[in-house]
mmCIF file of C-alpha atoms in Angstrom:
data_model
loop_
_atom_site.group_PDB
_atom_site.id
_atom_site.type_symbol
_atom_site.label_atom_id
_atom_site.label_comp_id
_atom_site.label_asym_id
_atom_site.label_seq_id
_atom_site.Cartn_x
_atom_site.Cartn_y
_atom_site.Cartn_z
ATOM 1 C CA UNK A 8 -3.941 1.559 -24.903
ATOM 2 C CA UNK A 9 -2.044 0.381 -21.836
ATOM 3 C CA UNK A 10 -1.017 2.990 -19.294
ATOM 4 C CA UNK A 11 2.691 3.070 -18.535
ATOM 5 C CA UNK A 12 3.605 2.885 -14.866
ATOM 6 C CA UNK A 13 7.064 3.129 -13.331
ATOM 7 C CA UNK A 14 7.311 1.045 -10.180
ATOM 8 C CA UNK A 15 9.986 0.214 -7.636
ATOM 9 C CA UNK A 16 11.864 -3.011 -8.356
ATOM 10 C CA UNK A 17 12.823 -5.376 -5.553
ATOM 11 C CA UNK A 18 16.021 -4.535 -3.675
ATOM 12 C CA UNK A 19 18.837 -6.461 -5.387
ATOM 13 C CA UNK A 20 16.396 -8.178 -7.789
ATOM 14 C CA UNK A 21 15.648 -5.541 -10.451
ATOM 15 C CA UNK A 22 13.513 -7.877 -12.568
ATOM 16 C CA UNK A 23 10.951 -8.441 -9.772
ATOM 17 C CA UNK A 24 8.263 -6.067 -8.491
ATOM 18 C CA UNK A 25 9.400 -4.492 -5.232
ATOM 19 C CA UNK A 26 7.951 -3.680 -1.862
ATOM 20 C CA UNK A 27 6.633 -0.099 -2.258
ATOM 21 C CA UNK A 28 3.133 0.107 -0.691
ATOM 22 C CA UNK A 29 2.357 3.297 -2.634
ATOM 23 C CA UNK A 30 3.165 1.571 -5.921
ATOM 24 C CA UNK A 31 0.924 -1.325 -4.948
ATOM 25 C CA UNK A 32 -1.889 1.087 -4.132
ATOM 26 C CA UNK A 33 -1.734 2.411 -7.712
ATOM 27 C CA UNK A 34 -1.557 -1.107 -9.164
ATOM 28 C CA UNK A 35 -4.541 -2.188 -7.043
ATOM 29 C CA UNK A 36 -6.524 0.763 -8.378
ATOM 30 C CA UNK A 37 -5.663 -0.169 -11.969
ATOM 31 C CA UNK A 38 -6.584 -3.813 -11.373
ATOM 32 C CA UNK A 39 -9.888 -3.007 -9.652
ATOM 33 C CA UNK A 40 -10.820 -0.689 -12.536
ATOM 34 C CA UNK A 41 -9.657 -3.217 -15.157
ATOM 35 C CA UNK A 42 -7.355 -0.656 -16.752
ATOM 36 C CA UNK A 43 -4.602 -2.296 -18.854
ATOM 37 C CA UNK A 44 -1.106 -1.180 -17.889
ATOM 38 C CA UNK A 45 2.527 -1.782 -18.742
ATOM 39 C CA UNK A 46 4.988 -2.027 -15.867
ATOM 40 C CA UNK A 47 8.458 -0.468 -16.012
ATOM 41 C CA UNK A 48 10.452 -1.679 -13.026
ATOM 42 C CA UNK A 49 12.897 0.909 -11.690
ATOM 43 C CA UNK A 50 15.979 -0.048 -9.668
ATOM 44 C CA UNK A 51 15.838 2.842 -7.183
ATOM 45 C CA UNK A 52 19.485 2.354 -6.175
ATOM 46 C CA UNK A 53 20.535 2.788 -9.810
ATOM 47 C CA UNK A 54 17.864 4.826 -11.586
ATOM 48 C CA UNK A 55 18.172 4.694 -15.392
ATOM 49 C CA UNK A 56 19.085 7.897 -17.225
ATOM 50 C CA UNK A 57 15.927 7.898 -19.384
ATOM 51 C CA UNK A 58 13.823 7.809 -16.232
ATOM 52 C CA UNK A 59 15.643 10.734 -14.578
ATOM 53 C CA UNK A 60 15.393 12.763 -17.784
ATOM 54 C CA UNK A 61 11.588 12.576 -17.789
ATOM 55 C CA UNK A 62 11.210 12.476 -13.996
ATOM 56 C CA UNK A 63 14.100 14.511 -12.498
ATOM 57 C CA UNK A 64 13.040 13.865 -8.883
ATOM 58 C CA UNK A 65 13.170 10.141 -9.620
ATOM 59 C CA UNK A 66 10.070 9.347 -7.573
ATOM 60 C CA UNK A 67 8.091 6.130 -7.912
ATOM 61 C CA UNK A 68 5.356 5.263 -8.507
ATOM 62 C CA UNK A 69 4.587 7.432 -11.503
ATOM 63 C CA UNK A 70 2.158 6.967 -14.361
ATOM 64 C CA UNK A 71 2.279 8.395 -17.871
ATOM 65 C CA UNK A 72 -0.783 10.542 -18.538
ATOM 66 C CA UNK A 73 -0.867 12.498 -21.822
ATOM 67 C CA UNK A 74 2.848 11.857 -22.465
ATOM 68 C CA UNK A 75 3.845 13.227 -19.062
ATOM 69 C CA UNK A 76 4.979 11.179 -16.054
ATOM 70 C CA UNK A 77 2.917 12.000 -12.967
ATOM 71 C CA UNK A 78 4.292 10.959 -9.552
ATOM 72 C CA UNK A 79 2.525 10.660 -6.135
ATOM 73 C CA UNK A 80 0.018 7.884 -5.465
ATOM 74 C CA UNK A 81 -2.569 10.378 -4.089
ATOM 75 C CA UNK A 82 -2.506 12.367 -7.336
ATOM 76 C CA UNK A 83 -2.352 9.267 -9.565
ATOM 77 C CA UNK A 84 -5.330 7.528 -7.939
ATOM 78 C CA UNK A 85 -7.370 10.736 -8.159
ATOM 79 C CA UNK A 86 -6.636 11.067 -11.890
ATOM 80 C CA UNK A 87 -7.492 7.384 -12.423
ATOM 81 C CA UNK A 88 -10.851 7.931 -10.707
ATOM 82 C CA UNK A 89 -11.576 10.875 -13.010
ATOM 83 C CA UNK A 90 -10.431 9.164 -16.214
ATOM 84 C CA UNK A 91 -11.922 5.748 -15.422
ATOM 85 C CA UNK A 92 -14.998 6.400 -13.243
ATOM 86 C CA UNK A 93 -16.336 2.836 -13.529
ATOM 87 C CA UNK A 94 -16.347 0.973 -11.255
ATOM 88 C CA UNK A 95 -16.336 3.849 -8.775
ATOM 89 C CA UNK A 96 -13.792 3.545 -5.969
ATOM 90 C CA UNK A 97 -14.748 6.836 -4.317
ATOM 91 C CA UNK A 98 -14.701 6.701 -0.523
ATOM 92 C CA UNK A 99 -17.233 9.036 1.152
ATOM 93 C CA UNK A 100 -15.409 12.035 2.691
ATOM 94 C CA UNK A 101 -16.470 11.069 6.221
ATOM 95 C CA UNK A 102 -14.637 7.729 5.869
ATOM 96 C CA UNK A 103 -11.630 8.834 3.815
ATOM 97 C CA UNK A 104 -9.322 9.234 6.836
ATOM 98 C CA UNK A 105 -10.247 5.908 8.488
ATOM 99 C CA UNK A 106 -7.020 4.097 9.392
ATOM 100 C CA UNK A 107 -4.872 6.997 8.176
ATOM 101 C CA UNK A 108 -2.555 6.936 11.220
ATOM 102 C CA UNK A 109 -1.928 3.186 11.200
ATOM 103 C CA UNK A 110 1.098 3.296 8.879
ATOM 104 C CA UNK A 111 2.986 5.993 10.807
ATOM 105 C CA UNK A 112 2.180 4.214 14.098
ATOM 106 C CA UNK A 113 3.445 0.942 12.627
ATOM 107 C CA UNK A 114 6.723 2.541 11.469
ATOM 108 C CA UNK A 115 7.308 4.107 14.883
ATOM 109 C CA UNK A 116 6.735 0.787 16.676
ATOM 110 C CA UNK A 117 8.840 -1.130 14.138
ATOM 111 C CA UNK A 118 11.817 1.197 14.668
ATOM 112 C CA UNK A 119 11.363 1.404 18.441
ATOM 113 C CA UNK A 120 14.163 0.078 20.627
ATOM 114 C CA UNK A 121 12.336 0.936 23.872
ATOM 115 C CA UNK A 122 9.520 -1.383 24.928
ATOM 116 C CA UNK A 123 8.147 1.248 27.333
ATOM 117 C CA UNK A 124 7.878 4.140 24.853
ATOM 118 C CA UNK A 125 4.172 3.573 24.200
ATOM 119 C CA UNK A 126 4.605 2.942 20.469
ATOM 120 C CA UNK A 127 3.066 -0.541 20.628
ATOM 121 C CA UNK A 128 -0.015 0.722 22.476
ATOM 122 C CA UNK A 129 -0.346 3.637 20.048
ATOM 123 C CA UNK A 130 -0.493 1.172 17.147
ATOM 124 C CA UNK A 131 -2.987 -1.056 18.973
ATOM 125 C CA UNK A 132 -5.166 2.020 19.632
ATOM 126 C CA UNK A 133 -5.187 2.882 15.900
ATOM 127 C CA UNK A 134 -6.038 -0.721 14.978
ATOM 128 C CA UNK A 135 -8.776 -0.735 17.643
ATOM 129 C CA UNK A 136 -10.295 2.408 16.096
ATOM 130 C CA UNK A 137 -10.323 0.639 12.714
ATOM 131 C CA UNK A 138 -11.861 -2.436 14.345
ATOM 132 C CA UNK A 139 -14.643 -0.321 15.861
ATOM 133 C CA UNK A 140 -15.359 1.263 12.478
ATOM 134 C CA UNK A 141 -15.436 -2.091 10.674
ATOM 135 C CA UNK A 142 -17.692 -3.575 13.354
ATOM 136 C CA UNK A 143 -20.267 -0.899 12.546
ATOM 137 C CA UNK A 144 -19.716 -0.373 8.820
ATOM 138 C CA UNK A 145 -17.760 -3.393 7.447
ATOM 139 C CA UNK A 146 -16.707 -5.675 5.925
ATOM 140 C CA UNK A 147 -14.863 -2.888 4.045
ATOM 141 C CA UNK A 148 -14.411 0.673 5.300
ATOM 142 C CA UNK A 149 -17.395 1.792 3.199
ATOM 143 C CA UNK A 150 -19.528 -1.313 3.671
ATOM 144 C CA UNK A 151 -20.002 -4.048 1.109
ATOM 145 C CA UNK A 152 -17.819 -2.634 -1.662
ATOM 146 C CA UNK A 153 -14.107 -2.014 -1.765
ATOM 147 C CA UNK A 154 -13.116 1.640 -2.176
ATOM 148 C CA UNK A 155 -10.019 3.841 -2.426
ATOM 149 C CA UNK A 156 -9.332 3.886 1.316
ATOM 150 C CA UNK A 157 -9.162 0.066 1.383
ATOM 151 C CA UNK A 158 -6.709 0.045 -1.527
ATOM 152 C CA UNK A 159 -4.522 2.513 0.350
ATOM 153 C CA UNK A 160 -4.657 0.510 3.587
ATOM 154 C CA UNK A 161 -4.162 -2.975 2.117
ATOM 155 C CA UNK A 162 -0.447 -2.632 1.165
ATOM 156 C CA UNK A 163 0.322 -0.826 4.436
ATOM 157 C CA UNK A 164 -1.343 -3.567 6.470
ATOM 158 C CA UNK A 165 0.641 -6.147 4.495
ATOM 159 C CA UNK A 166 3.879 -4.374 5.441
ATOM 160 C CA UNK A 167 2.705 -4.231 9.053
ATOM 161 C CA UNK A 168 1.922 -7.953 9.174
ATOM 162 C CA UNK A 169 5.130 -9.055 7.415
ATOM 163 C CA UNK A 170 7.609 -6.647 9.018
ATOM 164 C CA UNK A 171 6.325 -6.822 12.599
ATOM 165 C CA UNK A 172 5.994 -10.597 12.327
ATOM 166 C CA UNK A 173 9.625 -10.840 11.201
ATOM 167 C CA UNK A 174 11.369 -8.199 13.309
ATOM 168 C CA UNK A 175 9.275 -8.300 16.490
ATOM 169 C CA UNK A 176 7.374 -11.610 16.290
ATOM 170 C CA UNK A 177 4.272 -9.457 16.706
ATOM 171 C CA UNK A 178 0.859 -9.939 15.157
ATOM 172 C CA UNK A 179 -2.459 -8.088 15.195
ATOM 173 C CA UNK A 180 -4.180 -8.964 18.495
ATOM 174 C CA UNK A 181 -6.722 -11.773 18.145
ATOM 175 C CA UNK A 182 -9.423 -9.764 19.920
ATOM 176 C CA UNK A 183 -9.451 -7.302 17.000
ATOM 177 C CA UNK A 184 -11.604 -9.772 15.088
ATOM 178 C CA UNK A 185 -12.936 -7.296 12.524
ATOM 179 C CA UNK A 186 -9.459 -6.070 11.589
ATOM 180 C CA UNK A 187 -8.215 -9.648 11.257
ATOM 181 C CA UNK A 188 -11.172 -10.520 9.010
ATOM 182 C CA UNK A 189 -10.596 -7.329 7.006
ATOM 183 C CA UNK A 190 -6.930 -8.187 6.460
ATOM 184 C CA UNK A 191 -7.848 -11.699 5.268
ATOM 185 C CA UNK A 192 -10.481 -10.252 2.929
ATOM 186 C CA UNK A 193 -8.077 -7.704 1.404
ATOM 187 C CA UNK A 194 -5.151 -10.104 1.046
ATOM 188 C CA UNK A 195 -7.382 -12.662 -0.720
ATOM 189 C CA UNK A 196 -8.648 -10.251 -3.405
ATOM 190 C CA UNK A 197 -7.468 -11.154 -6.877
ATOM 191 C CA UNK A 198 -6.143 -7.618 -7.380
ATOM 192 C CA UNK A 199 -4.007 -7.943 -4.240
ATOM 193 C CA UNK A 200 -2.603 -11.349 -5.150
ATOM 194 C CA UNK A 201 -1.586 -9.985 -8.573
ATOM 195 C CA UNK A 202 0.129 -6.849 -7.241
ATOM 196 C CA UNK A 203 1.761 -7.737 -3.925
ATOM 197 C CA UNK A 204 5.577 -8.008 -3.670
ATOM 198 C CA UNK A 205 6.632 -11.288 -5.248
ATOM 199 C CA UNK A 206 8.260 -12.459 -2.013
ATOM 200 C CA UNK A 207 7.834 -11.471 1.637
ATOM 201 C CA UNK A 208 11.621 -11.251 1.779
ATOM 202 C CA UNK A 209 11.441 -8.129 -0.404
ATOM 203 C CA UNK A 210 9.355 -6.370 2.261
ATOM 204 C CA UNK A 211 11.786 -7.482 4.970
ATOM 205 C CA UNK A 212 14.788 -6.335 2.912
ATOM 206 C CA UNK A 213 13.130 -2.971 2.373
ATOM 207 C CA UNK A 214 12.699 -2.361 6.118
ATOM 208 C CA UNK A 215 15.974 -3.906 7.329
ATOM 209 C CA UNK A 216 18.150 -0.755 6.998
ATOM 210 C CA UNK A 217 15.509 1.354 8.789
ATOM 211 C CA UNK A 218 15.060 -1.144 11.628
ATOM 212 C CA UNK A 219 18.796 -1.505 12.170
ATOM 213 C CA UNK A 220 19.574 2.198 11.814
#
């Protein structure tokens, strides 16, 4: 039976899948585990009554397990690993925090109005740390096989590439060859192509209010 998942719809286009990287992480996990699912797109600016009745906080993504909607991508992906252990996507504990500061560093740099505040260098430092790890352990964080940490990083790196390219004309430095190869590898996976926002414009529209705040 297909799992029901509530996901963020695109801003202003409620019939299209939106730009939420945490939703995509859950969808990537479902795709990589070949778990059938049914998508309910939620317009987060106008959440339907039925959704708020079963999920009062109104958070997305959420997945229906045992007739109960469970929010939080960390919790959801953990439950999916327990319920559907094959293929395993477990990342060894020593690698589970690889790249974990990239997203917050990206957001800080994206919102920055001061070129001398160090936010760009802080992001480059985080990407360099990932590059060093991939150089030793790649092509994925845990070697040859994709794992949970990659599926968490992939949507965040997509947002980084699209949003910084659009708002700052910035791209991942060419000398970070392992990160650039990693990004290409992730973005080319069938699971990624099936679950990414339908248009780059949806990612840009999602960040616009935060960048111009």
